[in-house]
PDB file of C-alpha atoms and ligand atoms in Angstrom:
ATOM      1  CA  UNK A 276       9.409  -0.869  -1.742  1.00 78.00           C
ATOM      2  CA  UNK A 277       7.418   2.265  -0.899  1.00 94.00           C
ATOM      3  CA  UNK A 278       5.022   3.597  -3.486  1.00 96.00           C
ATOM      4  CA  UNK A 279       5.997   6.004  -6.232  1.00 98.00           C
ATOM      5  CA  UNK A 280       5.251   9.640  -5.531  1.00 98.00           C
ATOM      6  CA  UNK A 281       5.580  12.270  -8.236  1.00 98.00           C
ATOM      7  CA  UNK A 282       6.224  15.750  -6.884  1.00 98.00           C
ATOM      8  CA  UNK A 283       6.453  18.491  -9.524  1.00 98.00           C
ATOM      9  CA  UNK A 284       8.628  21.412  -8.486  1.00 98.00           C
ATOM     10  CA  UNK A 285       6.593  24.588  -8.815  1.00 98.00           C
ATOM     11  CA  UNK A 286       9.807  26.533  -9.340  1.00 97.00           C
ATOM     12  CA  UNK A 287       9.365  25.769 -13.038  1.00 97.00           C
ATOM     13  CA  UNK A 288       5.742  26.966 -13.114  1.00 97.00           C
ATOM     14  CA  UNK A 289       4.428  30.385 -14.091  1.00 96.00           C
ATOM     15  CA  UNK A 290       4.592  32.337 -10.814  1.00 96.00           C
ATOM     16  CA  UNK A 291       2.146  34.862 -12.260  1.00 96.00           C
ATOM     17  CA  UNK A 292      -0.562  32.185 -12.081  1.00 96.00           C
ATOM     18  CA  UNK A 293       0.851  30.211  -9.198  1.00 97.00           C
ATOM     19  CA  UNK A 294      -2.336  29.149  -7.404  1.00 96.00           C
ATOM     20  CA  UNK A 295      -3.896  27.977 -10.654  1.00 96.00           C
ATOM     21  CA  UNK A 296      -0.735  26.140 -11.746  1.00 97.00           C
ATOM     22  CA  UNK A 297      -0.593  24.336  -8.401  1.00 97.00           C
ATOM     23  CA  UNK A 298      -4.199  23.179  -8.331  1.00 96.00           C
ATOM     24  CA  UNK A 299      -4.072  22.178 -11.992  1.00 97.00           C
ATOM     25  CA  UNK A 300      -0.979  20.021 -11.596  1.00 97.00           C
ATOM     26  CA  UNK A 301      -2.594  18.078  -8.731  1.00 97.00           C
ATOM     27  CA  UNK A 302      -6.230  17.970  -9.846  1.00 95.00           C
ATOM     28  CA  UNK A 303      -5.932  17.636 -13.621  1.00 96.00           C
ATOM     29  CA  UNK A 304      -2.422  16.440 -14.375  1.00 97.00           C
ATOM     30  CA  UNK A 305      -2.265  13.710 -11.747  1.00 97.00           C
ATOM     31  CA  UNK A 306       0.664  14.795  -9.585  1.00 98.00           C
ATOM     32  CA  UNK A 307       0.787  13.402  -6.042  1.00 98.00           C
ATOM     33  CA  UNK A 308       2.650  16.093  -4.092  1.00 98.00           C
ATOM     34  CA  UNK A 309       3.757  19.652  -4.705  1.00 98.00           C
ATOM     35  CA  UNK A 310       7.461  20.266  -4.260  1.00 98.00           C
ATOM     36  CA  UNK A 311       7.916  23.832  -3.056  1.00 98.00           C
ATOM     37  CA  UNK A 312      11.451  25.239  -3.218  1.00 98.00           C
ATOM     38  CA  UNK A 313      12.171  27.765  -0.497  1.00 98.00           C
ATOM     39  CA  UNK A 314      15.464  29.651  -0.952  1.00 98.00           C
ATOM     40  CA  UNK A 315      16.775  32.395   1.318  1.00 98.00           C
ATOM     41  CA  UNK A 316      19.746  33.818  -0.611  1.00 98.00           C
ATOM     42  CA  UNK A 317      22.101  32.562   2.140  1.00 97.00           C
ATOM     43  CA  UNK A 318      22.118  28.788   2.027  1.00 98.00           C
ATOM     44  CA  UNK A 319      21.859  29.035  -1.764  1.00 98.00           C
ATOM     45  CA  UNK A 320      22.619  31.938  -4.106  1.00 98.00           C
ATOM     46  CA  UNK A 321      18.980  32.545  -5.066  1.00 98.00           C
ATOM     47  CA  UNK A 322      15.707  33.753  -3.533  1.00 98.00           C
ATOM     48  CA  UNK A 323      12.301  32.237  -4.249  1.00 98.00           C
ATOM     49  CA  UNK A 324       9.218  32.413  -2.050  1.00 98.00           C
ATOM     50  CA  UNK A 325       8.339  32.394   1.636  1.00 98.00           C
ATOM     51  CA  UNK A 326       5.515  31.336   3.928  1.00 98.00           C
ATOM     52  CA  UNK A 327       2.975  34.024   2.845  1.00 98.00           C
ATOM     53  CA  UNK A 328       2.966  32.612  -0.674  1.00 98.00           C
ATOM     54  CA  UNK A 329       2.581  29.065   0.639  1.00 98.00           C
ATOM     55  CA  UNK A 330      -0.455  30.258   2.641  1.00 98.00           C
ATOM     56  CA  UNK A 331      -2.074  31.515  -0.551  1.00 97.00           C
ATOM     57  CA  UNK A 332      -1.509  28.380  -2.610  1.00 97.00           C
ATOM     58  CA  UNK A 333      -2.692  26.150   0.250  1.00 97.00           C
ATOM     59  CA  UNK A 334      -6.179  27.633  -0.257  1.00 95.00           C
ATOM     60  CA  UNK A 335      -6.352  26.156  -3.737  1.00 93.00           C
ATOM     61  CA  UNK A 336      -4.874  22.716  -3.057  1.00 95.00           C
ATOM     62  CA  UNK A 337      -6.646  20.207  -0.784  1.00 92.00           C
ATOM     63  CA  UNK A 338      -4.697  17.465   0.911  1.00 92.00           C
ATOM     64  CA  UNK A 339      -5.782  13.880   1.488  1.00 90.00           C
ATOM     65  CA  UNK A 340      -5.670  12.346   4.951  1.00 86.00           C
ATOM     66  CA  UNK A 341      -3.207   9.664   4.067  1.00 87.00           C
ATOM     67  CA  UNK A 342      -0.002  11.301   2.852  1.00 86.00           C
ATOM     68  CA  UNK A 343      -0.724  10.488  -0.768  1.00 89.00           C
ATOM     69  CA  UNK A 344      -2.280  13.522  -2.442  1.00 94.00           C
ATOM     70  CA  UNK A 345      -1.764  17.270  -2.218  1.00 96.00           C
ATOM     71  CA  UNK A 346       1.114  17.037   0.250  1.00 98.00           C
ATOM     72  CA  UNK A 347       3.072  20.297   0.450  1.00 98.00           C
ATOM     73  CA  UNK A 348       6.652  19.122   0.324  1.00 98.00           C
ATOM     74  CA  UNK A 349       8.594  22.212   1.383  1.00 98.00           C
ATOM     75  CA  UNK A 350      12.261  21.967   0.453  1.00 99.00           C
ATOM     76  CA  UNK A 351      13.915  24.408   2.810  1.00 98.00           C
ATOM     77  CA  UNK A 352      17.120  25.692   1.214  1.00 98.00           C
ATOM     78  CA  UNK A 353      17.655  28.093   4.086  1.00 98.00           C
ATOM     79  CA  UNK A 354      20.533  28.740   6.462  1.00 96.00           C
ATOM     80  CA  UNK A 355      18.396  28.694   9.631  1.00 95.00           C
ATOM     81  CA  UNK A 356      15.815  25.934   9.224  1.00 97.00           C
ATOM     82  CA  UNK A 357      14.532  26.116  12.806  1.00 96.00           C
ATOM     83  CA  UNK A 358      13.650  29.775  12.382  1.00 96.00           C
ATOM     84  CA  UNK A 359      10.886  29.252   9.784  1.00 98.00           C
ATOM     85  CA  UNK A 360       9.263  26.134  11.180  1.00 98.00           C
ATOM     86  CA  UNK A 361       6.246  27.724  12.873  1.00 98.00           C
ATOM     87  CA  UNK A 362       5.580  30.024   9.904  1.00 98.00           C
ATOM     88  CA  UNK A 363       5.515  27.091   7.508  1.00 98.00           C
ATOM     89  CA  UNK A 364       3.323  25.032   9.813  1.00 98.00           C
ATOM     90  CA  UNK A 365       0.859  27.930   9.896  1.00 98.00           C
ATOM     91  CA  UNK A 366       1.083  28.314   6.115  1.00 98.00           C
ATOM     92  CA  UNK A 367      -0.058  24.718   5.526  1.00 98.00           C
ATOM     93  CA  UNK A 368       3.199  22.877   4.920  1.00 98.00           C
ATOM     94  CA  UNK A 369       2.917  19.082   5.432  1.00 98.00           C
ATOM     95  CA  UNK A 370       6.497  17.924   5.058  1.00 98.00           C
ATOM     96  CA  UNK A 371       9.298  20.176   6.241  1.00 98.00           C
ATOM     97  CA  UNK A 372      12.475  19.064   4.498  1.00 98.00           C
ATOM     98  CA  UNK A 373      15.565  20.834   5.796  1.00 98.00           C
ATOM     99  CA  UNK A 374      19.196  20.515   4.781  1.00 98.00           C
ATOM    100  CA  UNK A 375      21.390  18.556   7.151  1.00 97.00           C
ATOM    101  CA  UNK A 376      24.298  20.877   6.271  1.00 97.00           C
ATOM    102  CA  UNK A 377      22.283  23.905   7.408  1.00 96.00           C
ATOM    103  CA  UNK A 378      20.949  22.313  10.585  1.00 95.00           C
ATOM    104  CA  UNK A 379      24.413  21.299  11.708  1.00 92.00           C
ATOM    105  CA  UNK A 380      25.894  24.767  11.214  1.00 89.00           C
ATOM    106  CA  UNK A 381      22.942  27.003  12.116  1.00 80.00           C
ATOM    107  CA  UNK A 382      23.623  29.478  14.889  1.00 76.00           C
ATOM    108  CA  UNK A 383      20.353  31.242  15.393  1.00 68.00           C
ATOM    109  CA  UNK A 384      19.186  29.224  17.216  1.00 68.00           C
ATOM    110  CA  UNK A 385      21.570  26.274  17.216  1.00 75.00           C
ATOM    111  CA  UNK A 386      19.397  23.310  16.272  1.00 84.00           C
ATOM    112  CA  UNK A 387      21.096  20.146  15.019  1.00 91.00           C
ATOM    113  CA  UNK A 388      19.144  17.696  12.853  1.00 94.00           C
ATOM    114  CA  UNK A 389      18.098  15.473  15.782  1.00 94.00           C
ATOM    115  CA  UNK A 390      16.531  18.440  17.599  1.00 94.00           C
ATOM    116  CA  UNK A 391      14.954  19.815  14.482  1.00 97.00           C
ATOM    117  CA  UNK A 392      13.247  16.522  13.637  1.00 97.00           C
ATOM    118  CA  UNK A 393      11.772  16.483  17.140  1.00 97.00           C
ATOM    119  CA  UNK A 394      10.541  20.058  16.764  1.00 97.00           C
ATOM    120  CA  UNK A 395       9.016  19.340  13.359  1.00 98.00           C
ATOM    121  CA  UNK A 396       7.146  16.310  14.698  1.00 98.00           C
ATOM    122  CA  UNK A 397       5.984  18.260  17.736  1.00 98.00           C
ATOM    123  CA  UNK A 398       4.124  20.576  15.358  1.00 98.00           C
ATOM    124  CA  UNK A 399       2.467  17.617  13.659  1.00 98.00           C
ATOM    125  CA  UNK A 400       4.492  17.825  10.438  1.00 98.00           C
ATOM    126  CA  UNK A 401       6.506  15.150   8.689  1.00 98.00           C
ATOM    127  CA  UNK A 402      10.248  15.685   8.669  1.00 98.00           C
ATOM    128  CA  UNK A 403      12.580  15.337   5.710  1.00 98.00           C
ATOM    129  CA  UNK A 404      16.358  15.623   5.694  1.00 98.00           C
ATOM    130  CA  UNK A 405      18.185  16.694   2.542  1.00 98.00           C
ATOM    131  CA  UNK A 406      21.833  16.348   1.530  1.00 98.00           C
ATOM    132  CA  UNK A 407      23.700  18.208  -1.204  1.00 98.00           C
ATOM    133  CA  UNK A 408      25.736  16.366  -3.868  1.00 98.00           C
ATOM    134  CA  UNK A 409      28.957  16.932  -1.921  1.00 98.00           C
ATOM    135  CA  UNK A 410      27.645  15.538   1.370  1.00 98.00           C
ATOM    136  CA  UNK A 411      28.327  11.882   2.204  1.00 97.00           C
ATOM    137  CA  UNK A 412      25.310   9.716   2.867  1.00 98.00           C
ATOM    138  CA  UNK A 413      26.890   8.322   6.065  1.00 97.00           C
ATOM    139  CA  UNK A 414      26.070  11.528   7.917  1.00 96.00           C
ATOM    140  CA  UNK A 415      22.420  10.410   7.869  1.00 97.00           C
ATOM    141  CA  UNK A 416      22.940   6.986   9.435  1.00 97.00           C
ATOM    142  CA  UNK A 417      23.044   8.207  13.041  1.00 95.00           C
ATOM    143  CA  UNK A 418      19.690   9.927  12.438  1.00 96.00           C
ATOM    144  CA  UNK A 419      18.127   6.892  10.783  1.00 97.00           C
ATOM    145  CA  UNK A 420      19.570   4.306  13.176  1.00 97.00           C
ATOM    146  CA  UNK A 421      19.623   6.302  16.385  1.00 91.00           C
ATOM    147  CA  UNK A 422      17.223   6.111  19.271  1.00 92.00           C
ATOM    148  CA  UNK A 423      15.788   9.583  18.569  1.00 92.00           C
ATOM    149  CA  UNK A 424      12.890  10.502  16.320  1.00 95.00           C
ATOM    150  CA  UNK A 425      13.493   9.483  12.741  1.00 97.00           C
ATOM    151  CA  UNK A 426      13.087  11.488   9.557  1.00 98.00           C
ATOM    152  CA  UNK A 427      10.088  10.451   7.452  1.00 98.00           C
ATOM    153  CA  UNK A 428      11.982  11.044   4.209  1.00 98.00           C
ATOM    154  CA  UNK A 429      15.488  11.574   2.937  1.00 98.00           C
ATOM    155  CA  UNK A 430      16.177  13.862  -0.034  1.00 98.00           C
ATOM    156  CA  UNK A 431      19.282  13.108  -2.056  1.00 99.00           C
ATOM    157  CA  UNK A 432      19.970  16.181  -4.210  1.00 99.00           C
ATOM    158  CA  UNK A 433      21.001  15.355  -7.750  1.00 98.00           C
ATOM    159  CA  UNK A 434      22.110  18.917  -8.585  1.00 98.00           C
ATOM    160  CA  UNK A 435      23.703  21.653  -6.522  1.00 98.00           C
ATOM    161  CA  UNK A 436      20.668  23.341  -4.904  1.00 98.00           C
ATOM    162  CA  UNK A 437      19.764  26.857  -6.015  1.00 98.00           C
ATOM    163  CA  UNK A 438      18.331  26.691  -9.514  1.00 98.00           C
ATOM    164  CA  UNK A 439      15.957  24.650 -11.643  1.00 97.00           C
ATOM    165  CA  UNK A 440      16.886  23.327 -15.067  1.00 98.00           C
ATOM    166  CA  UNK A 441      20.317  21.902 -14.201  1.00 98.00           C
ATOM    167  CA  UNK A 442      21.871  18.655 -15.355  1.00 98.00           C
ATOM    168  CA  UNK A 443      21.251  15.464 -13.343  1.00 98.00           C
ATOM    169  CA  UNK A 444      24.353  14.147 -11.560  1.00 98.00           C
ATOM    170  CA  UNK A 445      24.427  10.349 -11.895  1.00 98.00           C
ATOM    171  CA  UNK A 446      27.218   9.962  -9.332  1.00 98.00           C
ATOM    172  CA  UNK A 447      24.635  10.761  -6.637  1.00 98.00           C
ATOM    173  CA  UNK A 448      22.870   7.455  -7.337  1.00 98.00           C
ATOM    174  CA  UNK A 449      25.404   5.543  -5.236  1.00 98.00           C
ATOM    175  CA  UNK A 450      23.947   7.322  -2.197  1.00 98.00           C
ATOM    176  CA  UNK A 451      20.402   6.359  -3.142  1.00 98.00           C
ATOM    177  CA  UNK A 452      21.491   2.737  -3.616  1.00 98.00           C
ATOM    178  CA  UNK A 453      23.176   2.652  -0.242  1.00 98.00           C
ATOM    179  CA  UNK A 454      20.098   4.098   1.465  1.00 98.00           C
ATOM    180  CA  UNK A 455      17.680   1.756  -0.280  1.00 98.00           C
ATOM    181  CA  UNK A 456      19.748  -1.264   0.709  1.00 98.00           C
ATOM    182  CA  UNK A 457      19.790  -0.268   4.363  1.00 98.00           C
ATOM    183  CA  UNK A 458      16.229   1.064   4.568  1.00 98.00           C
ATOM    184  CA  UNK A 459      13.823  -0.872   2.313  1.00 98.00           C
ATOM    185  CA  UNK A 460      10.769   1.097   3.510  1.00 97.00           C
ATOM    186  CA  UNK A 461      12.196   4.618   3.604  1.00 98.00           C
ATOM    187  CA  UNK A 462      10.786   7.334   1.351  1.00 98.00           C
ATOM    188  CA  UNK A 463      13.808   8.412  -0.695  1.00 98.00           C
ATOM    189  CA  UNK A 464      13.412  11.569  -2.783  1.00 98.00           C
ATOM    190  CA  UNK A 465      15.600  12.720  -5.653  1.00 99.00           C
ATOM    191  CA  UNK A 466      15.610  16.313  -6.891  1.00 98.00           C
ATOM    192  CA  UNK A 467      17.346  18.020  -9.785  1.00 98.00           C
ATOM    193  CA  UNK A 468      17.462  17.230 -13.488  1.00 98.00           C
ATOM    194  CA  UNK A 469      14.907  14.426 -13.277  1.00 98.00           C
ATOM    195  CA  UNK A 470      12.858  13.689 -16.377  1.00 98.00           C
ATOM    196  CA  UNK A 471      12.201  10.979 -18.928  1.00 98.00           C
ATOM    197  CA  UNK A 472      15.907  10.763 -19.791  1.00 98.00           C
ATOM    198  CA  UNK A 473      17.125  10.251 -16.227  1.00 98.00           C
ATOM    199  CA  UNK A 474      14.274   8.516 -14.405  1.00 98.00           C
ATOM    200  CA  UNK A 475      15.580   5.027 -15.219  1.00 98.00           C
ATOM    201  CA  UNK A 476      18.758   5.609 -13.266  1.00 98.00           C
ATOM    202  CA  UNK A 477      16.893   7.035 -10.280  1.00 98.00           C
ATOM    203  CA  UNK A 478      14.315   4.237 -10.256  1.00 98.00           C
ATOM    204  CA  UNK A 479      17.021   1.598 -10.636  1.00 98.00           C
ATOM    205  CA  UNK A 480      18.894   3.032  -7.655  1.00 98.00           C
ATOM    206  CA  UNK A 481      15.748   2.826  -5.541  1.00 98.00           C
ATOM    207  CA  UNK A 482      14.357   6.351  -5.336  1.00 98.00           C
ATOM    208  CA  UNK A 483      10.554   6.492  -4.981  1.00 98.00           C
ATOM    209  CA  UNK A 484       9.773  10.199  -4.522  1.00 98.00           C
ATOM    210  CA  UNK A 485      10.527  11.977  -7.769  1.00 98.00           C
ATOM    211  CA  UNK A 486      10.805  15.749  -8.030  1.00 98.00           C
ATOM    212  CA  UNK A 487      10.656  17.192 -11.528  1.00 98.00           C
ATOM    213  CA  UNK A 488      10.364  20.851 -12.430  1.00 98.00           C
ATOM    214  CA  UNK A 489      11.320  21.607 -15.993  1.00 98.00           C
ATOM    215  CA  UNK A 490      10.409  18.117 -17.221  1.00 98.00           C
ATOM    216  CA  UNK A 491       6.825  18.454 -15.974  1.00 98.00           C
ATOM    217  CA  UNK A 492       5.974  22.142 -16.327  1.00 98.00           C
ATOM    218  CA  UNK A 493       7.862  22.447 -19.608  1.00 97.00           C
ATOM    219  CA  UNK A 494       6.057  19.500 -21.175  1.00 98.00           C
ATOM    220  CA  UNK A 495       3.352  19.656 -23.808  1.00 97.00           C
ATOM    221  CA  UNK A 496       1.417  17.202 -21.645  1.00 98.00           C
ATOM    222  CA  UNK A 497       2.473  17.222 -17.981  1.00 98.00           C
ATOM    223  CA  UNK A 498       0.017  14.392 -17.396  1.00 98.00           C
ATOM    224  CA  UNK A 499       1.836  12.062 -19.778  1.00 98.00           C
ATOM    225  CA  UNK A 500       5.209  12.851 -18.245  1.00 98.00           C
ATOM    226  CA  UNK A 501       3.874  12.302 -14.725  1.00 98.00           C
ATOM    227  CA  UNK A 502       2.384   8.953 -15.754  1.00 98.00           C
ATOM    228  CA  UNK A 503       5.607   7.798 -17.415  1.00 98.00           C
ATOM    229  CA  UNK A 504       7.681   8.799 -14.411  1.00 98.00           C
ATOM    230  CA  UNK A 505       5.338   6.893 -12.119  1.00 98.00           C
ATOM    231  CA  UNK A 506       5.334   3.788 -14.325  1.00 98.00           C
ATOM    232  CA  UNK A 507       9.117   3.706 -14.410  1.00 98.00           C
ATOM    233  CA  UNK A 508       9.371   3.867 -10.609  1.00 98.00           C
ATOM    234  CA  UNK A 509       6.672   1.224 -10.226  1.00 95.00           C
ATOM    235  CA  UNK A 510       8.383  -1.425 -12.369  1.00 88.00           C
TER     236      UNK A 510
HETATM  237  C1  LIG B2090      16.915  23.069  -7.091  1.00 90.07           C
HETATM  238  C2  LIG B2090      15.541  22.707  -6.595  1.00 90.07           C
HETATM  239  C3  LIG B2090      14.810  21.767  -7.475  1.00 90.07           C
HETATM  240  C4  LIG B2090      14.524  22.282  -8.854  1.00 90.07           C
HETATM  241  C5  LIG B2090      14.286  21.124  -9.761  1.00 90.07           C
HETATM  242  O1  LIG B2090      17.577  23.773  -6.108  1.00 90.07           O
HETATM  243  O2  LIG B2090      15.649  22.113  -5.330  1.00 90.07           O
HETATM  244  O3  LIG B2090      13.616  21.355  -6.843  1.00 90.07           O
HETATM  245  O4  LIG B2090      13.418  23.138  -8.892  1.00 90.07           O
HETATM  246  O5  LIG B2090      14.114  21.595 -11.068  1.00 90.07           O
HETATM  247  P1  LIG B2090      14.452  20.712 -12.328  1.00 90.07           P
HETATM  248  O6  LIG B2090      13.578  19.511 -12.274  1.00 90.07           O
HETATM  249  O7  LIG B2090      14.139  21.616 -13.456  1.00 90.07           O
HETATM  250  O8  LIG B2090      15.913  20.344 -12.243  1.00 90.07           O
HETATM  251 ZN1  LIG B2091      13.859  21.159  -4.493  1.00 90.07          ZN
END
């Protein structure tokens, strides 16, 4: 199975010291990636940050060559994912993870998931595809099995996107299990309500990329939490 990757969600960090929080979590606390939640107030009922902020934090976080450290995992909870692609490339995003629901309904411009993955790769970024708790996992099979360019990661949301600090939804694990069975090497990310109390279920189902906001940034020792999460996925 692919290696464990721990990706703290900076949504739970202190935005007043964002650059410092981001470099600290990677350099001192041992996180692998940074999960950056982008919300536009349309796809989800909340607004967070945009590309200019990502540009600023990129200056304080170095990336490794090999997709293991300092990856900017941008979770695009936006209604028009195609529209922001170039801006996020320029800002220093590494992995552009869009919502399948948004791609399939976007109008401006109309860019279904297959097209979007191609466009993301053309800019030299990795592509992720996310699904909300209410979206069936089967919608991803044509993308993963088709003859077109494939997503590099799938994100199975374990809360309704929009806010940090929500309760993990265990019923979403059936989707992770189904994906892991079909795609032994795929990077499968889970996001929402993950922490020491829920990691067992996610690891058991086969997730290997773990997003955790509150559980990491709210901890006395983020380092210990990150280590425990990683150990659980590794076993
Ligand atoms: C929710 C975001 C999550 C969120 C996770 O819409 O996509 O990344 O920040 O936060 P926790 O870990 O606190 O549930
Ligand atoms: Zn997220």
